[in-house]
PDB file of C-alpha atoms in Angstrom:
ATOM      1  CA  MET A   1     120.716  97.069  94.129  1.00  0.00           C
ATOM      2  CA  ARG A   2     118.080  97.037  91.388  1.00  0.00           C
ATOM      3  CA  HIS A   3     119.236  98.310  88.008  1.00  0.00           C
ATOM      4  CA  ILE A   4     117.101  99.230  85.036  1.00  0.00           C
ATOM      5  CA  ILE A   5     119.056  99.199  81.814  1.00  0.00           C
ATOM      6  CA  SER A   6     118.021 100.282  78.353  1.00  0.00           C
ATOM      7  CA  VAL A   7     119.897  98.859  75.377  1.00  0.00           C
ATOM      8  CA  LEU A   8     119.492  99.889  71.744  1.00  0.00           C
ATOM      9  CA  VAL A   9     120.531  97.039  69.467  1.00  0.00           C
ATOM     10  CA  GLU A  10     120.484  96.198  65.805  1.00  0.00           C
ATOM     11  CA  ASN A  11     117.611  93.908  65.042  1.00  0.00           C
ATOM     12  CA  LYS A  12     119.829  91.021  64.028  1.00  0.00           C
ATOM     13  CA  PHE A  13     119.611  87.347  64.388  1.00  0.00           C
ATOM     14  CA  GLY A  14     120.911  86.169  67.761  1.00  0.00           C
ATOM     15  CA  THR A  15     121.389  89.594  69.380  1.00  0.00           C
ATOM     16  CA  LEU A  16     119.131  88.742  72.311  1.00  0.00           C
ATOM     17  CA  ASN A  17     121.180  85.601  72.828  1.00  0.00           C
ATOM     18  CA  ARG A  18     124.438  87.482  72.987  1.00  0.00           C
ATOM     19  CA  VAL A  19     123.087  90.071  75.414  1.00  0.00           C
ATOM     20  CA  ALA A  20     121.477  87.472  77.706  1.00  0.00           C
ATOM     21  CA  ALA A  21     124.640  85.356  77.619  1.00  0.00           C
ATOM     22  CA  MET A  22     126.721  88.323  78.727  1.00  0.00           C
ATOM     23  CA  PHE A  23     124.657  88.832  81.872  1.00  0.00           C
ATOM     24  CA  SER A  24     124.441  85.158  82.664  1.00  0.00           C
ATOM     25  CA  ALA A  25     128.229  84.663  82.218  1.00  0.00           C
ATOM     26  CA  ARG A  26     128.693  87.203  85.025  1.00  0.00           C
ATOM     27  CA  GLY A  27     126.115  85.476  87.203  1.00  0.00           C
ATOM     28  CA  PHE A  28     123.327  88.037  86.825  1.00  0.00           C
ATOM     29  CA  ASN A  29     119.796  86.770  86.591  1.00  0.00           C
ATOM     30  CA  LEU A  30     117.477  88.983  84.562  1.00  0.00           C
ATOM     31  CA  GLU A  31     114.448  89.851  86.686  1.00  0.00           C
ATOM     32  CA  SER A  32     112.541  91.067  83.682  1.00  0.00           C
ATOM     33  CA  ILE A  33     113.270  91.823  80.078  1.00  0.00           C
ATOM     34  CA  SER A  34     111.173  93.364  77.364  1.00  0.00           C
ATOM     35  CA  ILE A  35     112.166  93.834  73.766  1.00  0.00           C
ATOM     36  CA  GLY A  36     110.409  95.541  70.907  1.00  0.00           C
ATOM     37  CA  GLU A  37     111.253  97.369  67.720  1.00  0.00           C
ATOM     38  CA  THR A  38     111.796 101.120  67.822  1.00  0.00           C
ATOM     39  CA  GLU A  39     110.458 103.641  65.283  1.00  0.00           C
ATOM     40  CA  ASN A  40     113.205 102.239  63.038  1.00  0.00           C
ATOM     41  CA  THR A  41     112.329  98.590  62.352  1.00  0.00           C
ATOM     42  CA  GLU A  42     116.014  97.725  62.081  1.00  0.00           C
ATOM     43  CA  ILE A  43     116.642  98.771  65.666  1.00  0.00           C
ATOM     44  CA  SER A  44     115.163  97.285  68.848  1.00  0.00           C
ATOM     45  CA  ARG A  45     115.204  98.535  72.400  1.00  0.00           C
ATOM     46  CA  MET A  46     115.593  96.121  75.312  1.00  0.00           C
ATOM     47  CA  THR A  47     114.687  97.108  78.837  1.00  0.00           C
ATOM     48  CA  ILE A  48     116.452  94.869  81.345  1.00  0.00           C
ATOM     49  CA  VAL A  49     115.946  94.740  85.105  1.00  0.00           C
ATOM     50  CA  THR A  50     118.604  93.026  87.154  1.00  0.00           C
ATOM     51  CA  ARG A  51     120.033  93.215  90.658  1.00  0.00           C
ATOM     52  CA  GLY A  52     123.656  93.364  91.609  1.00  0.00           C
ATOM     53  CA  ASP A  53     126.702  95.232  92.672  1.00  0.00           C
ATOM     54  CA  ASP A  54     126.981  98.663  90.976  1.00  0.00           C
ATOM     55  CA  GLN A  55     130.622  98.198  89.997  1.00  0.00           C
ATOM     56  CA  ILE A  56     130.164  94.760  88.449  1.00  0.00           C
ATOM     57  CA  ILE A  57     127.093  95.918  86.557  1.00  0.00           C
ATOM     58  CA  SER A  58     129.006  98.870  85.177  1.00  0.00           C
ATOM     59  CA  GLN A  59     131.635  96.385  83.907  1.00  0.00           C
ATOM     60  CA  VAL A  60     128.933  94.294  82.209  1.00  0.00           C
ATOM     61  CA  LEU A  61     127.538  97.438  80.583  1.00  0.00           C
ATOM     62  CA  LYS A  62     130.972  98.347  79.228  1.00  0.00           C
ATOM     63  CA  GLN A  63     131.242  94.867  77.725  1.00  0.00           C
ATOM     64  CA  LEU A  64     127.747  95.218  76.294  1.00  0.00           C
ATOM     65  CA  ASN A  65     128.768  98.469  74.652  1.00  0.00           C
ATOM     66  CA  ARG A  66     131.515  96.604  72.843  1.00  0.00           C
ATOM     67  CA  LEU A  67     129.163  94.041  71.268  1.00  0.00           C
ATOM     68  CA  VAL A  68     128.924  94.545  67.517  1.00  0.00           C
ATOM     69  CA  ASP A  69     125.116  94.785  67.488  1.00  0.00           C
ATOM     70  CA  THR A  70     124.910  97.259  70.366  1.00  0.00           C
ATOM     71  CA  ILE A  71     124.131 100.852  69.450  1.00  0.00           C
ATOM     72  CA  LYS A  72     123.731 102.368  72.909  1.00  0.00           C
ATOM     73  CA  VAL A  73     123.603 101.210  76.520  1.00  0.00           C
ATOM     74  CA  SER A  74     122.046 103.430  79.215  1.00  0.00           C
ATOM     75  CA  ASP A  75     121.802 102.577  82.884  1.00  0.00           C
ATOM     76  CA  LEU A  76     118.649 104.526  83.724  1.00  0.00           C
ATOM     77  CA  THR A  77     118.867 103.668  87.425  1.00  0.00           C
ATOM     78  CA  HIS A  78     120.348 106.996  88.466  1.00  0.00           C
ATOM     79  CA  GLN A  79     118.833 109.069  85.652  1.00  0.00           C
ATOM     80  CA  ALA A  80     115.411 110.693  85.439  1.00  0.00           C
ATOM     81  CA  HIS A  81     113.253 108.127  83.690  1.00  0.00           C
ATOM     82  CA  VAL A  82     109.690 106.920  83.235  1.00  0.00           C
ATOM     83  CA  GLU A  83     109.094 103.271  84.036  1.00  0.00           C
ATOM     84  CA  ARG A  84     105.902 101.354  83.328  1.00  0.00           C
ATOM     85  CA  GLU A  85     104.739  97.786  83.148  1.00  0.00           C
ATOM     86  CA  LEU A  86     101.689  96.116  81.592  1.00  0.00           C
ATOM     87  CA  LEU A  87      99.753  93.377  83.367  1.00  0.00           C
ATOM     88  CA  LEU A  88      97.164  91.087  81.761  1.00  0.00           C
ATOM     89  CA  MET A  89      95.350  89.024  84.363  1.00  0.00           C
ATOM     90  CA  SER A  90      92.421  86.630  84.207  1.00  0.00           C
ATOM     91  CA  LEU A  91      90.432  86.210  87.447  1.00  0.00           C
ATOM     92  CA  LYS A  92      87.694  83.917  88.664  1.00  0.00           C
ATOM     93  CA  LEU A  93      84.370  85.703  88.765  1.00  0.00           C
ATOM     94  CA  ASN A  94      81.174  84.987  90.674  1.00  0.00           C
ATOM     95  CA  THR A  95      78.172  87.019  91.765  1.00  0.00           C
ATOM     96  CA  THR A  96      79.549  87.661  95.273  1.00  0.00           C
ATOM     97  CA  SER A  97      83.028  88.805  94.189  1.00  0.00           C
ATOM     98  CA  ARG A  98      81.878  90.879  91.240  1.00  0.00           C
ATOM     99  CA  THR A  99      81.352  94.240  92.927  1.00  0.00           C
ATOM    100  CA  GLU A 100      84.606  94.070  94.845  1.00  0.00           C
ATOM    101  CA  ILE A 101      86.525  93.159  91.704  1.00  0.00           C
ATOM    102  CA  PHE A 102      84.993  96.045  89.737  1.00  0.00           C
ATOM    103  CA  GLU A 103      85.853  98.467  92.553  1.00  0.00           C
ATOM    104  CA  LEU A 104      89.464  97.329  92.614  1.00  0.00           C
ATOM    105  CA  ILE A 105      89.728  97.646  88.836  1.00  0.00           C
ATOM    106  CA  ASN A 106      88.635 101.279  89.201  1.00  0.00           C
ATOM    107  CA  VAL A 107      91.155 101.918  91.958  1.00  0.00           C
ATOM    108  CA  PHE A 108      93.954 100.711  89.690  1.00  0.00           C
ATOM    109  CA  LYS A 109      92.477 102.511  86.650  1.00  0.00           C
ATOM    110  CA  GLY A 110      92.388  99.102  84.996  1.00  0.00           C
ATOM    111  CA  LYS A 111      90.384  98.072  81.959  1.00  0.00           C
ATOM    112  CA  VAL A 112      88.191  95.041  81.408  1.00  0.00           C
ATOM    113  CA  VAL A 113      89.333  93.403  78.184  1.00  0.00           C
ATOM    114  CA  ASP A 114      87.185  90.271  78.332  1.00  0.00           C
ATOM    115  CA  ILE A 115      84.361  89.071  80.532  1.00  0.00           C
ATOM    116  CA  LYS A 116      82.584  85.723  80.706  1.00  0.00           C
ATOM    117  CA  GLN A 117      80.173  84.409  83.307  1.00  0.00           C
ATOM    118  CA  LYS A 118      82.911  82.897  85.440  1.00  0.00           C
ATOM    119  CA  SER A 119      85.986  84.837  84.420  1.00  0.00           C
ATOM    120  CA  ILE A 120      87.180  88.349  83.799  1.00  0.00           C
ATOM    121  CA  THR A 121      90.358  89.480  82.050  1.00  0.00           C
ATOM    122  CA  ILE A 122      91.786  92.852  82.972  1.00  0.00           C
ATOM    123  CA  GLU A 123      94.609  95.097  81.850  1.00  0.00           C
ATOM    124  CA  ILE A 124      96.528  97.340  84.266  1.00  0.00           C
ATOM    125  CA  VAL A 125      99.442  99.685  83.577  1.00  0.00           C
ATOM    126  CA  GLY A 126     101.683 101.161  86.236  1.00  0.00           C
ATOM    127  CA  SER A 127     105.062 101.086  87.888  1.00  0.00           C
ATOM    128  CA  PRO A 128     106.310  97.552  88.631  1.00  0.00           C
ATOM    129  CA  ASP A 129     105.566  98.295  92.319  1.00  0.00           C
ATOM    130  CA  LYS A 130     101.956  99.180  91.539  1.00  0.00           C
ATOM    131  CA  ILE A 131     101.628  95.983  89.479  1.00  0.00           C
ATOM    132  CA  ASN A 132     102.955  93.950  92.429  1.00  0.00           C
ATOM    133  CA  THR A 133     100.356  95.550  94.703  1.00  0.00           C
ATOM    134  CA  ALA A 134      97.568  94.898  92.205  1.00  0.00           C
ATOM    135  CA  ILE A 135      98.478  91.209  92.008  1.00  0.00           C
ATOM    136  CA  ASP A 136      98.504  90.950  95.809  1.00  0.00           C
ATOM    137  CA  LEU A 137      95.095  92.625  96.125  1.00  0.00           C
ATOM    138  CA  PHE A 138      93.427  90.583  93.368  1.00  0.00           C
ATOM    139  CA  ARG A 139      95.002  87.301  94.504  1.00  0.00           C
ATOM    140  CA  PRO A 140      92.220  86.405  97.032  1.00  0.00           C
ATOM    141  CA  PHE A 141      89.626  86.313  94.216  1.00  0.00           C
ATOM    142  CA  GLY A 142      91.535  83.600  92.412  1.00  0.00           C
ATOM    143  CA  ILE A 143      94.018  84.313  89.630  1.00  0.00           C
ATOM    144  CA  ARG A 144      93.478  82.027  86.640  1.00  0.00           C
ATOM    145  CA  GLU A 145      96.367  83.250  84.533  1.00  0.00           C
ATOM    146  CA  LEU A 146      98.585  86.323  84.340  1.00  0.00           C
ATOM    147  CA  ALA A 147     101.299  87.782  82.160  1.00  0.00           C
ATOM    148  CA  ARG A 148     103.491  90.813  82.857  1.00  0.00           C
ATOM    149  CA  SER A 149     105.404  92.709  80.229  1.00  0.00           C
ATOM    150  CA  GLY A 150     108.393  93.365  82.427  1.00  0.00           C
ATOM    151  CA  ALA A 151     109.467  96.967  82.979  1.00  0.00           C
ATOM    152  CA  VAL A 152     109.595  99.312  79.991  1.00  0.00           C
ATOM    153  CA  ALA A 153     111.503 102.569  80.460  1.00  0.00           C
ATOM    154  CA  ILE A 154     112.685 105.687  78.668  1.00  0.00           C
ATOM    155  CA  HIS A 155     114.422 108.888  79.698  1.00  0.00           C
ATOM    156  CA  ARG A 156     112.249 111.564  81.234  1.00  0.00           C
ATOM    157  CA  GLY A 157     111.972 115.024  79.768  1.00  0.00           C
ATOM    158  CA  GLU A 158     114.505 116.860  77.695  1.00  0.00           C
ATOM    159  CA  HIS A 159     117.326 114.389  77.864  1.00  0.00           C
TER     160      HIS A 159
ATOM    161  CA  MET B   1     103.275  82.979  59.605  1.00  0.00           C
ATOM    162  CA  ARG B   2     103.327  84.999  62.821  1.00  0.00           C
ATOM    163  CA  HIS B   3     103.241  82.914  66.020  1.00  0.00           C
ATOM    164  CA  ILE B   4     102.605  84.100  69.533  1.00  0.00           C
ATOM    165  CA  ILE B   5     103.887  81.681  72.129  1.00  0.00           C
ATOM    166  CA  SER B   6     103.480  81.694  75.874  1.00  0.00           C
ATOM    167  CA  VAL B   7     106.000  79.800  77.980  1.00  0.00           C
ATOM    168  CA  LEU B   8     105.828  79.226  81.719  1.00  0.00           C
ATOM    169  CA  VAL B   9     109.317  78.663  83.109  1.00  0.00           C
ATOM    170  CA  GLU B  10     110.979  78.260  86.454  1.00  0.00           C
ATOM    171  CA  ASN B  11     112.641  81.476  87.465  1.00  0.00           C
ATOM    172  CA  LYS B  12     116.118  80.055  87.338  1.00  0.00           C
ATOM    173  CA  PHE B  13     119.433  81.393  86.359  1.00  0.00           C
ATOM    174  CA  GLY B  14     120.015  81.130  82.616  1.00  0.00           C
ATOM    175  CA  THR B  15     116.526  79.990  81.581  1.00  0.00           C
ATOM    176  CA  LEU B  16     116.072  82.901  79.193  1.00  0.00           C
ATOM    177  CA  ASN B  17     119.392  81.964  77.619  1.00  0.00           C
ATOM    178  CA  ARG B  18     118.358  78.401  77.022  1.00  0.00           C
ATOM    179  CA  VAL B  19     115.006  79.363  75.521  1.00  0.00           C
ATOM    180  CA  ALA B  20     116.490  82.045  73.258  1.00  0.00           C
ATOM    181  CA  ALA B  21     119.256  79.659  72.167  1.00  0.00           C
ATOM    182  CA  MET B  22     116.693  77.046  71.163  1.00  0.00           C
ATOM    183  CA  PHE B  23     114.951  79.430  68.770  1.00  0.00           C
ATOM    184  CA  SER B  24     118.152  80.841  67.390  1.00  0.00           C
ATOM    185  CA  ALA B  25     119.633  77.341  66.797  1.00  0.00           C
ATOM    186  CA  ARG B  26     116.695  76.687  64.463  1.00  0.00           C
ATOM    187  CA  GLY B  27     117.134  79.992  62.705  1.00  0.00           C
ATOM    188  CA  PHE B  28     114.161  81.835  64.225  1.00  0.00           C
ATOM    189  CA  ASN B  29     114.553  85.458  65.063  1.00  0.00           C
ATOM    190  CA  LEU B  30     112.426  86.629  67.987  1.00  0.00           C
ATOM    191  CA  GLU B  31     110.355  89.607  66.878  1.00  0.00           C
ATOM    192  CA  SER B  32     109.499  90.500  70.431  1.00  0.00           C
ATOM    193  CA  ILE B  33     109.844  88.925  73.830  1.00  0.00           C
ATOM    194  CA  SER B  34     108.562  89.955  77.211  1.00  0.00           C
ATOM    195  CA  ILE B  35     109.242  88.210  80.482  1.00  0.00           C
ATOM    196  CA  GLY B  36     107.909  88.842  83.948  1.00  0.00           C
ATOM    197  CA  GLU B  37     107.185  86.935  87.118  1.00  0.00           C
ATOM    198  CA  THR B  38     103.773  85.364  87.559  1.00  0.00           C
ATOM    199  CA  GLU B  39     101.712  85.414  90.782  1.00  0.00           C
ATOM    200  CA  ASN B  40     104.239  82.833  91.975  1.00  0.00           C
ATOM    201  CA  THR B  41     107.609  84.570  92.191  1.00  0.00           C
ATOM    202  CA  GLU B  42     109.396  81.313  91.374  1.00  0.00           C
ATOM    203  CA  ILE B  43     107.684  81.084  87.994  1.00  0.00           C
ATOM    204  CA  SER B  44     107.941  83.492  85.061  1.00  0.00           C
ATOM    205  CA  ARG B  45     105.907  83.752  81.909  1.00  0.00           C
ATOM    206  CA  MET B  46     107.537  84.625  78.575  1.00  0.00           C
ATOM    207  CA  THR B  47     105.529  85.843  75.627  1.00  0.00           C
ATOM    208  CA  ILE B  48     107.435  85.309  72.400  1.00  0.00           C
ATOM    209  CA  VAL B  49     106.516  86.518  68.924  1.00  0.00           C
ATOM    210  CA  THR B  50     108.262  84.890  65.999  1.00  0.00           C
ATOM    211  CA  ARG B  51     107.559  84.148  62.345  1.00  0.00           C
ATOM    212  CA  GLY B  52     108.082  80.873  60.558  1.00  0.00           C
ATOM    213  CA  ASP B  53     106.793  77.659  59.154  1.00  0.00           C
ATOM    214  CA  ASP B  54     104.050  76.088  61.339  1.00  0.00           C
ATOM    215  CA  GLN B  55     105.613  72.631  61.307  1.00  0.00           C
ATOM    216  CA  ILE B  56     109.101  73.752  62.243  1.00  0.00           C
ATOM    217  CA  ILE B  57     107.745  75.964  65.022  1.00  0.00           C
ATOM    218  CA  SER B  58     105.793  73.047  66.422  1.00  0.00           C
ATOM    219  CA  GLN B  59     109.053  71.064  66.530  1.00  0.00           C
ATOM    220  CA  VAL B  60     110.795  73.888  68.407  1.00  0.00           C
ATOM    221  CA  LEU B  61     107.901  73.996  70.894  1.00  0.00           C
ATOM    222  CA  LYS B  62     108.215  70.252  71.520  1.00  0.00           C
ATOM    223  CA  GLN B  63     111.903  70.718  72.233  1.00  0.00           C
ATOM    224  CA  LEU B  64     111.094  73.664  74.492  1.00  0.00           C
ATOM    225  CA  ASN B  65     108.691  71.460  76.434  1.00  0.00           C
ATOM    226  CA  ARG B  66     111.555  69.078  77.144  1.00  0.00           C
ATOM    227  CA  LEU B  67     113.761  71.750  78.712  1.00  0.00           C
ATOM    228  CA  VAL B  68     114.169  71.141  82.443  1.00  0.00           C
ATOM    229  CA  ASP B  69     113.018  74.629  83.443  1.00  0.00           C
ATOM    230  CA  THR B  70     109.935  74.652  81.216  1.00  0.00           C
ATOM    231  CA  ILE B  71     106.599  74.144  82.935  1.00  0.00           C
ATOM    232  CA  LYS B  72     104.246  74.725  80.043  1.00  0.00           C
ATOM    233  CA  VAL B  73     104.390  75.856  76.424  1.00  0.00           C
ATOM    234  CA  SER B  74     101.285  77.165  74.644  1.00  0.00           C
ATOM    235  CA  ASP B  75     101.121  78.321  71.051  1.00  0.00           C
ATOM    236  CA  LEU B  76      98.328  80.885  71.378  1.00  0.00           C
ATOM    237  CA  THR B  77      98.274  81.608  67.643  1.00  0.00           C
ATOM    238  CA  HIS B  78      95.240  79.449  66.896  1.00  0.00           C
ATOM    239  CA  GLN B  79      93.610  79.749  70.343  1.00  0.00           C
ATOM    240  CA  ALA B  80      91.326  82.460  71.696  1.00  0.00           C
ATOM    241  CA  HIS B  81      93.649  84.902  73.406  1.00  0.00           C
ATOM    242  CA  VAL B  82      94.039  88.507  74.493  1.00  0.00           C
ATOM    243  CA  GLU B  83      97.121  90.279  73.196  1.00  0.00           C
ATOM    244  CA  ARG B  84      98.334  93.707  74.289  1.00  0.00           C
ATOM    245  CA  GLU B  85     101.436  95.793  74.101  1.00  0.00           C
ATOM    246  CA  LEU B  86     102.653  98.854  75.991  1.00  0.00           C
ATOM    247  CA  LEU B  87     104.321 101.798  74.293  1.00  0.00           C
ATOM    248  CA  LEU B  88     106.244 104.593  76.010  1.00  0.00           C
ATOM    249  CA  MET B  89     107.120 107.372  73.631  1.00  0.00           C
ATOM    250  CA  SER B  90     108.684 110.787  74.024  1.00  0.00           C
ATOM    251  CA  LEU B  91     107.806 113.383  71.367  1.00  0.00           C
ATOM    252  CA  LYS B  92     109.005 116.846  70.440  1.00  0.00           C
ATOM    253  CA  LEU B  93     106.503 119.473  71.496  1.00  0.00           C
ATOM    254  CA  ASN B  94     105.937 123.021  70.332  1.00  0.00           C
ATOM    255  CA  THR B  95     103.051 125.460  70.400  1.00  0.00           C
ATOM    256  CA  THR B  96     101.944 124.637  66.850  1.00  0.00           C
ATOM    257  CA  SER B  97     101.950 120.843  67.251  1.00  0.00           C
ATOM    258  CA  ARG B  98     100.435 120.765  70.741  1.00  0.00           C
ATOM    259  CA  THR B  99      96.731 120.613  69.866  1.00  0.00           C
ATOM    260  CA  GLU B 100      97.207 117.958  67.206  1.00  0.00           C
ATOM    261  CA  ILE B 101      99.287 115.830  69.565  1.00  0.00           C
ATOM    262  CA  PHE B 102      96.701 116.071  72.340  1.00  0.00           C
ATOM    263  CA  GLU B 103      93.946 115.080  69.900  1.00  0.00           C
ATOM    264  CA  LEU B 104      95.875 112.016  68.737  1.00  0.00           C
ATOM    265  CA  ILE B 105      96.562 110.982  72.333  1.00  0.00           C
ATOM    266  CA  ASN B 106      92.785 111.020  72.924  1.00  0.00           C
ATOM    267  CA  VAL B 107      92.121 108.979  69.795  1.00  0.00           C
ATOM    268  CA  PHE B 108      94.494 106.288  71.062  1.00  0.00           C
ATOM    269  CA  LYS B 109      93.197 106.587  74.634  1.00  0.00           C
ATOM    270  CA  GLY B 110      96.759 107.348  75.608  1.00  0.00           C
ATOM    271  CA  LYS B 111      98.014 108.959  78.789  1.00  0.00           C
ATOM    272  CA  VAL B 112     100.476 111.804  79.290  1.00  0.00           C
ATOM    273  CA  VAL B 113     103.071 110.612  81.780  1.00  0.00           C
ATOM    274  CA  ASP B 114     105.456 113.550  81.585  1.00  0.00           C
ATOM    275  CA  ILE B 115     105.370 116.966  79.972  1.00  0.00           C
ATOM    276  CA  LYS B 116     108.033 119.641  79.613  1.00  0.00           C
ATOM    277  CA  GLN B 117     108.057 122.765  77.493  1.00  0.00           C
ATOM    278  CA  LYS B 118     109.610 121.038  74.489  1.00  0.00           C
ATOM    279  CA  SER B 119     108.762 117.398  75.061  1.00  0.00           C
ATOM    280  CA  ILE B 120     105.902 115.145  76.028  1.00  0.00           C
ATOM    281  CA  THR B 121     106.042 111.503  77.113  1.00  0.00           C
ATOM    282  CA  ILE B 122     102.994 109.350  76.515  1.00  0.00           C
ATOM    283  CA  GLU B 123     101.854 105.837  77.315  1.00  0.00           C
ATOM    284  CA  ILE B 124      99.611 103.848  74.945  1.00  0.00           C
ATOM    285  CA  VAL B 125      98.279 100.299  75.330  1.00  0.00           C
ATOM    286  CA  GLY B 126      96.769  98.257  72.526  1.00  0.00           C
ATOM    287  CA  SER B 127      97.265  95.427  70.098  1.00  0.00           C
ATOM    288  CA  PRO B 128     100.698  95.401  68.440  1.00  0.00           C
ATOM    289  CA  ASP B 129      98.922  96.564  65.250  1.00  0.00           C
ATOM    290  CA  LYS B 130      97.415  99.569  67.034  1.00  0.00           C
ATOM    291  CA  ILE B 131     100.829 100.419  68.484  1.00  0.00           C
ATOM    292  CA  ASN B 132     102.339 100.309  64.973  1.00  0.00           C
ATOM    293  CA  THR B 133      99.661 102.708  63.741  1.00  0.00           C
ATOM    294  CA  ALA B 134     100.206 105.051  66.691  1.00  0.00           C
ATOM    295  CA  ILE B 135     103.936 105.227  65.979  1.00  0.00           C
ATOM    296  CA  ASP B 136     103.255 105.982  62.304  1.00  0.00           C
ATOM    297  CA  LEU B 137     100.774 108.755  63.154  1.00  0.00           C
ATOM    298  CA  PHE B 138     102.971 110.407  65.811  1.00  0.00           C
ATOM    299  CA  ARG B 139     106.154 110.103  63.736  1.00  0.00           C
ATOM    300  CA  PRO B 140     105.696 113.426  61.839  1.00  0.00           C
ATOM    301  CA  PHE B 141     105.843 115.378  65.146  1.00  0.00           C
ATOM    302  CA  GLY B 142     109.322 114.025  65.876  1.00  0.00           C
ATOM    303  CA  ILE B 143     109.928 110.975  68.064  1.00  0.00           C
ATOM    304  CA  ARG B 144     112.668 111.585  70.629  1.00  0.00           C
ATOM    305  CA  GLU B 145     112.744 108.116  72.130  1.00  0.00           C
ATOM    306  CA  LEU B 146     110.426 105.118  72.353  1.00  0.00           C
ATOM    307  CA  ALA B 147     110.245 101.731  74.018  1.00  0.00           C
ATOM    308  CA  ARG B 148     107.747  98.929  73.366  1.00  0.00           C
ATOM    309  CA  SER B 149     107.088  96.089  75.754  1.00  0.00           C
ATOM    310  CA  GLY B 150     106.655  93.495  73.043  1.00  0.00           C
ATOM    311  CA  ALA B 151     103.398  91.549  72.936  1.00  0.00           C
ATOM    312  CA  VAL B 152     101.947  90.207  76.193  1.00  0.00           C
ATOM    313  CA  ALA B 153      99.251  87.547  75.881  1.00  0.00           C
ATOM    314  CA  ILE B 154      97.049  85.199  77.879  1.00  0.00           C
ATOM    315  CA  HIS B 155      94.196  82.835  77.054  1.00  0.00           C
ATOM    316  CA  ARG B 156      90.804  84.412  76.632  1.00  0.00           C
ATOM    317  CA  GLY B 157      87.798  83.386  78.697  1.00  0.00           C
ATOM    318  CA  GLU B 158      87.217  80.114  80.420  1.00  0.00           C
ATOM    319  CA  HIS B 159      90.193  78.228  79.079  1.00  0.00           C
TER     320      HIS B 159
END
């Protein structure tokens, strides 16, 4: 099944390498990964999405916990959490598609970040599922380029 | 100097490992990295932020280009591009701080994604600089947990 894992690590040289290597040694492909500093610039949080057997993943997480640079590993999958993803997408634009594109942007509460005569760049935030749907619905207009942040997640509420 | 690099890769097992290893072998720490599938589920785009000497980075990018799984490497640093980051942040909440917090959320055009009696979880999108400022301004209220997506970037306009 799909797992969403949050890992607090020390912001040291090569940490990402060690974490990625640990998953790949066990045969897990990382569906998405996003890493950024926390409020403490010496500590980063990684959000990792992977798919696999619950038991094997829980073994990998135990190993991860033992890495020197790891501060905390949480499998958010079965915990209350908020999960969001950011999509930047550049689309082809012409006078016939324009209205439809603007309508769809509104539906997804998206934002226009750049517009030229023949192209429009938009920003959409939502659950990874919502982002998938957005890509499918905008696809017929012609996607020029897109980048997704990968899932970002934190605990919900008074954890 | 700061470099923002976009890499299109085949969605294969271990690709992230190989890319991360290439930077770390040359002594570059990755400030942020975000990876997600593109409109083609067999291809992913990585956005990497790192700091270093222009010439050495351009050597690393040439090496990256030669990796089997690499489709395209673009150093967006000196090209017109759109750059955004997503922040999820959970803050302490009490009756005295509430109004100030709500005001700041408006200033940053943020969104409340979860609220409990003693905590609030917000989502903010902006340039990495804007996200840094938001964290600094919300810090005095008490940050419970935060996760950043790392920078996400694509070419601007009719590239």
